[in-house]
C-alpha cells in the first residue's frame, strides 16, 4: 500500500511540474511596451487611462498613445476585420463528439505501480535470504571479535 501511495504522489508531482510552464514576462515597464512590436497597447475608449494617454504631450505616454492610434487606424480602415475573417471563421462550431468526462483509472494505467511493488518485494526477499545465509554461516564459524 505504501508503494501505491508513493507512486501516486510521484506521478502527480511529475505531472504538475511538466504541465506548468514558467515564463519570464517580456514587458515590465511602459518603455518595454513601446520598444517591442509583438504586443500592441489597447485601452478602452473614454477611460481615465485613455484620457491620460491622449492628452499627454511627450514622453512614454505619448509614444504609447501613438501606437494605440495606429491600431485604431487599422481598425477603421478594415484591416482588422480582414485579419479577423482570415484567421477566425464565423461558422466555427464546437464539435459535439468531444467528451468532457475523465477516464477512470484502469489496470493498464496503473501497471507501473505494481511493477515497482514487485521490485521492492523481490528486493526484500533477497535481503531476507542473504540475512538467513549470513546468520547460518556465522553459527558454524563465528567471527573472532574482541568485545570491550
PDB file of C-alpha atoms in Angstrom:
ATOM      1  CA  UNK A   1       0.000   0.000   0.000  1.00  0.00           C
ATOM      2  CA  UNK A   2       2.906   2.314   0.812  1.00  0.00           C
ATOM      3  CA  UNK A   3       4.294   1.768  -2.684  1.00  0.00           C
ATOM      4  CA  UNK A   4       0.978   2.675  -4.266  1.00  0.00           C
ATOM      5  CA  UNK A   5       0.854   5.933  -2.296  1.00  0.00           C
ATOM      6  CA  UNK A   6       4.463   6.834  -3.133  1.00  0.00           C
ATOM      7  CA  UNK A   7       3.918   6.008  -6.805  1.00  0.00           C
ATOM      8  CA  UNK A   8       0.745   8.118  -6.941  1.00  0.00           C
ATOM      9  CA  UNK A   9       2.471  11.036  -5.244  1.00  0.00           C
ATOM     10  CA  UNK A  10       5.440  10.825  -7.604  1.00  0.00           C
ATOM     11  CA  UNK A  11       3.209  10.662 -10.680  1.00  0.00           C
ATOM     12  CA  UNK A  12       1.100  13.601  -9.531  1.00  0.00           C
ATOM     13  CA  UNK A  13       4.151  15.705  -8.711  1.00  0.00           C
ATOM     14  CA  UNK A  14       5.779  14.896 -12.050  1.00  0.00           C
ATOM     15  CA  UNK A  15       2.595  15.774 -13.917  1.00  0.00           C
ATOM     16  CA  UNK A  16       2.317  19.066 -12.057  1.00  0.00           C
ATOM     17  CA  UNK A  17       5.885  20.039 -12.876  1.00  0.00           C
ATOM     18  CA  UNK A  18       5.599  19.099 -16.544  1.00  0.00           C
ATOM     19  CA  UNK A  19       2.291  20.843 -17.209  1.00  0.00           C
ATOM     20  CA  UNK A  20       3.091  24.225 -15.681  1.00  0.00           C
ATOM     21  CA  UNK A  21       5.325  26.468 -17.727  1.00  0.00           C
ATOM     22  CA  UNK A  22       7.087  29.358 -16.116  1.00  0.00           C
ATOM     23  CA  UNK A  23       7.728  32.245 -18.464  1.00  0.00           C
ATOM     24  CA  UNK A  24       9.569  35.452 -17.930  1.00  0.00           C
ATOM     25  CA  UNK A  25       7.401  38.449 -18.704  1.00  0.00           C
ATOM     26  CA  UNK A  26       8.952  40.416 -21.588  1.00  0.00           C
ATOM     27  CA  UNK A  27       7.193  43.677 -20.674  1.00  0.00           C
ATOM     28  CA  UNK A  28       7.819  45.214 -17.277  1.00  0.00           C
ATOM     29  CA  UNK A  29       7.570  48.945 -17.979  1.00  0.00           C
ATOM     30  CA  UNK A  30       5.888  51.240 -20.485  1.00  0.00           C
ATOM     31  CA  UNK A  31       9.284  51.739 -22.146  1.00  0.00           C
ATOM     32  CA  UNK A  32       9.453  47.985 -22.773  1.00  0.00           C
ATOM     33  CA  UNK A  33       5.948  48.116 -24.270  1.00  0.00           C
ATOM     34  CA  UNK A  34       6.935  50.893 -26.659  1.00  0.00           C
ATOM     35  CA  UNK A  35      10.242  49.234 -27.614  1.00  0.00           C
ATOM     36  CA  UNK A  36       8.716  45.951 -28.810  1.00  0.00           C
ATOM     37  CA  UNK A  37       6.211  45.272 -31.576  1.00  0.00           C
ATOM     38  CA  UNK A  38       4.694  41.910 -30.610  1.00  0.00           C
ATOM     39  CA  UNK A  39       2.122  43.285 -28.152  1.00  0.00           C
ATOM     40  CA  UNK A  40       0.020  46.312 -29.039  1.00  0.00           C
ATOM     41  CA  UNK A  41      -1.285  48.564 -26.271  1.00  0.00           C
ATOM     42  CA  UNK A  42      -5.077  48.726 -26.086  1.00  0.00           C
ATOM     43  CA  UNK A  43      -7.105  50.892 -23.738  1.00  0.00           C
ATOM     44  CA  UNK A  44     -10.903  51.148 -23.620  1.00  0.00           C
ATOM     45  CA  UNK A  45     -12.102  54.433 -25.041  1.00  0.00           C
ATOM     46  CA  UNK A  46     -13.340  57.012 -22.548  1.00  0.00           C
ATOM     47  CA  UNK A  47     -11.483  55.645 -19.532  1.00  0.00           C
ATOM     48  CA  UNK A  48      -9.129  57.651 -17.338  1.00  0.00           C
ATOM     49  CA  UNK A  49      -6.135  55.880 -18.844  1.00  0.00           C
ATOM     50  CA  UNK A  50      -7.312  56.755 -22.354  1.00  0.00           C
ATOM     51  CA  UNK A  51      -7.637  60.401 -21.329  1.00  0.00           C
ATOM     52  CA  UNK A  52      -4.165  60.361 -19.761  1.00  0.00           C
ATOM     53  CA  UNK A  53      -2.529  58.859 -22.835  1.00  0.00           C
ATOM     54  CA  UNK A  54      -4.344  61.011 -25.391  1.00  0.00           C
ATOM     55  CA  UNK A  55      -3.752  64.276 -23.505  1.00  0.00           C
ATOM     56  CA  UNK A  56      -0.034  63.691 -22.919  1.00  0.00           C
ATOM     57  CA  UNK A  57       2.331  65.889 -24.920  1.00  0.00           C
ATOM     58  CA  UNK A  58       5.541  63.883 -24.801  1.00  0.00           C
ATOM     59  CA  UNK A  59       7.477  61.021 -23.300  1.00  0.00           C
ATOM     60  CA  UNK A  60       6.480  57.422 -22.962  1.00  0.00           C
ATOM     61  CA  UNK A  61       2.771  58.171 -22.580  1.00  0.00           C
ATOM     62  CA  UNK A  62       2.730  59.933 -25.964  1.00  0.00           C
ATOM     63  CA  UNK A  63       4.559  57.015 -27.617  1.00  0.00           C
ATOM     64  CA  UNK A  64       2.016  54.552 -26.214  1.00  0.00           C
ATOM     65  CA  UNK A  65      -0.818  56.788 -27.448  1.00  0.00           C
ATOM     66  CA  UNK A  66       0.748  56.888 -30.942  1.00  0.00           C
ATOM     67  CA  UNK A  67       0.917  53.089 -31.043  1.00  0.00           C
ATOM     68  CA  UNK A  68      -2.731  52.915 -29.955  1.00  0.00           C
ATOM     69  CA  UNK A  69      -3.671  55.418 -32.666  1.00  0.00           C
ATOM     70  CA  UNK A  70      -2.024  53.234 -35.301  1.00  0.00           C
ATOM     71  CA  UNK A  71      -4.062  50.264 -34.076  1.00  0.00           C
ATOM     72  CA  UNK A  72      -7.266  52.310 -34.211  1.00  0.00           C
ATOM     73  CA  UNK A  73      -6.473  53.352 -37.804  1.00  0.00           C
ATOM     74  CA  UNK A  74      -6.046  49.686 -38.736  1.00  0.00           C
ATOM     75  CA  UNK A  75      -9.478  49.030 -37.257  1.00  0.00           C
ATOM     76  CA  UNK A  76     -11.070  51.973 -39.096  1.00  0.00           C
ATOM     77  CA  UNK A  77      -9.609  51.026 -42.489  1.00  0.00           C
ATOM     78  CA  UNK A  78     -10.901  47.458 -42.244  1.00  0.00           C
ATOM     79  CA  UNK A  79      -7.558  45.712 -41.928  1.00  0.00           C
ATOM     80  CA  UNK A  80      -8.582  44.296 -38.555  1.00  0.00           C
ATOM     81  CA  UNK A  81     -11.815  42.873 -39.990  1.00  0.00           C
ATOM     82  CA  UNK A  82      -9.882  41.278 -42.846  1.00  0.00           C
ATOM     83  CA  UNK A  83      -7.457  39.671 -40.394  1.00  0.00           C
ATOM     84  CA  UNK A  84     -10.355  38.528 -38.225  1.00  0.00           C
ATOM     85  CA  UNK A  85     -12.086  36.908 -41.207  1.00  0.00           C
ATOM     86  CA  UNK A  86      -8.844  35.280 -42.316  1.00  0.00           C
ATOM     87  CA  UNK A  87      -7.928  33.682 -39.010  1.00  0.00           C
ATOM     88  CA  UNK A  88     -11.314  33.161 -37.314  1.00  0.00           C
ATOM     89  CA  UNK A  89     -14.103  31.732 -39.387  1.00  0.00           C
ATOM     90  CA  UNK A  90     -17.588  32.896 -38.470  1.00  0.00           C
ATOM     91  CA  UNK A  91     -19.098  29.446 -38.993  1.00  0.00           C
ATOM     92  CA  UNK A  92     -16.862  27.745 -36.447  1.00  0.00           C
ATOM     93  CA  UNK A  93     -18.891  25.336 -34.345  1.00  0.00           C
ATOM     94  CA  UNK A  94     -17.617  23.256 -31.475  1.00  0.00           C
ATOM     95  CA  UNK A  95     -17.717  19.557 -32.152  1.00  0.00           C
ATOM     96  CA  UNK A  96     -20.328  17.707 -30.143  1.00  0.00           C
ATOM     97  CA  UNK A  97     -18.373  14.445 -30.173  1.00  0.00           C
ATOM     98  CA  UNK A  98     -15.840  15.533 -27.596  1.00  0.00           C
ATOM     99  CA  UNK A  99     -16.131  14.068 -24.142  1.00  0.00           C
ATOM    100  CA  UNK A 100     -15.829  16.152 -21.009  1.00  0.00           C
ATOM    101  CA  UNK A 101     -15.751  13.202 -18.630  1.00  0.00           C
ATOM    102  CA  UNK A 102     -12.466  11.923 -17.257  1.00  0.00           C
ATOM    103  CA  UNK A 103     -11.476   8.324 -17.828  1.00  0.00           C
ATOM    104  CA  UNK A 104     -11.318   6.085 -14.789  1.00  0.00           C
ATOM    105  CA  UNK A 105      -8.049   4.559 -13.649  1.00  0.00           C
ATOM    106  CA  UNK A 106      -7.663   1.066 -15.038  1.00  0.00           C
ATOM    107  CA  UNK A 107      -5.117  -1.725 -14.594  1.00  0.00           C
ATOM    108  CA  UNK A 108      -3.127  -0.685 -17.668  1.00  0.00           C
ATOM    109  CA  UNK A 109      -2.775   2.884 -16.429  1.00  0.00           C
ATOM    110  CA  UNK A 110      -1.502   1.892 -13.004  1.00  0.00           C
ATOM    111  CA  UNK A 111       0.636  -1.085 -14.069  1.00  0.00           C
ATOM    112  CA  UNK A 112       3.867   0.703 -13.207  1.00  0.00           C
ATOM    113  CA  UNK A 113       2.772   0.847  -9.589  1.00  0.00           C
ATOM    114  CA  UNK A 114       2.555  -2.940  -9.430  1.00  0.00           C
ATOM    115  CA  UNK A 115       5.938  -3.333 -11.123  1.00  0.00           C
ATOM    116  CA  UNK A 116       7.538  -1.083  -8.507  1.00  0.00           C
ATOM    117  CA  UNK A 117       5.789  -3.010  -5.719  1.00  0.00           C
ATOM    118  CA  UNK A 118       7.023  -6.345  -7.099  1.00  0.00           C
ATOM    119  CA  UNK A 119      10.559  -4.977  -7.391  1.00  0.00           C
ATOM    120  CA  UNK A 120      10.538  -3.919  -3.727  1.00  0.00           C
ATOM    121  CA  UNK A 121       9.061  -7.253  -2.627  1.00  0.00           C
ATOM    122  CA  UNK A 122      11.791  -9.043  -4.571  1.00  0.00           C
ATOM    123  CA  UNK A 123      14.447  -6.828  -3.007  1.00  0.00           C
ATOM    124  CA  UNK A 124      13.022  -7.586   0.439  1.00  0.00           C
ATOM    125  CA  UNK A 125      13.072 -11.343  -0.200  1.00  0.00           C
ATOM    126  CA  UNK A 126      16.644 -11.145  -1.482  1.00  0.00           C
ATOM    127  CA  UNK A 127      17.684  -9.241   1.651  1.00  0.00           C
ATOM    128  CA  UNK A 128      15.955 -11.843   3.835  1.00  0.00           C
ATOM    129  CA  UNK A 129      17.727 -14.680   2.016  1.00  0.00           C
ATOM    130  CA  UNK A 130      21.140 -13.026   2.392  1.00  0.00           C
ATOM    131  CA  UNK A 131      20.474 -12.389   6.081  1.00  0.00           C
ATOM    132  CA  UNK A 132      19.449 -16.002   6.714  1.00  0.00           C
ATOM    133  CA  UNK A 133      22.521 -17.358   4.929  1.00  0.00           C
ATOM    134  CA  UNK A 134      24.751 -14.912   6.792  1.00  0.00           C
ATOM    135  CA  UNK A 135      23.426 -15.898  10.229  1.00  0.00           C
ATOM    136  CA  UNK A 136      23.693 -19.599   9.367  1.00  0.00           C
ATOM    137  CA  UNK A 137      27.308 -19.135   8.300  1.00  0.00           C
ATOM    138  CA  UNK A 138      28.133 -17.233  11.494  1.00  0.00           C
ATOM    139  CA  UNK A 139      26.717 -20.039  13.672  1.00  0.00           C
ATOM    140  CA  UNK A 140      29.142 -22.507  12.082  1.00  0.00           C
ATOM    141  CA  UNK A 141      32.177 -20.221  12.117  1.00  0.00           C
ATOM    142  CA  UNK A 142      31.747 -17.278  14.463  1.00  0.00           C
ATOM    143  CA  UNK A 143      33.812 -14.195  13.821  1.00  0.00           C
ATOM    144  CA  UNK A 144      36.699 -13.612  16.169  1.00  0.00           C
ATOM    145  CA  UNK A 145      35.699 -10.277  17.613  1.00  0.00           C
ATOM    146  CA  UNK A 146      37.198  -8.566  20.599  1.00  0.00           C
ATOM    147  CA  UNK A 147      34.454  -7.290  22.849  1.00  0.00           C
ATOM    148  CA  UNK A 148      35.394  -4.432  25.183  1.00  0.00           C
TER     149      UNK A 148
END
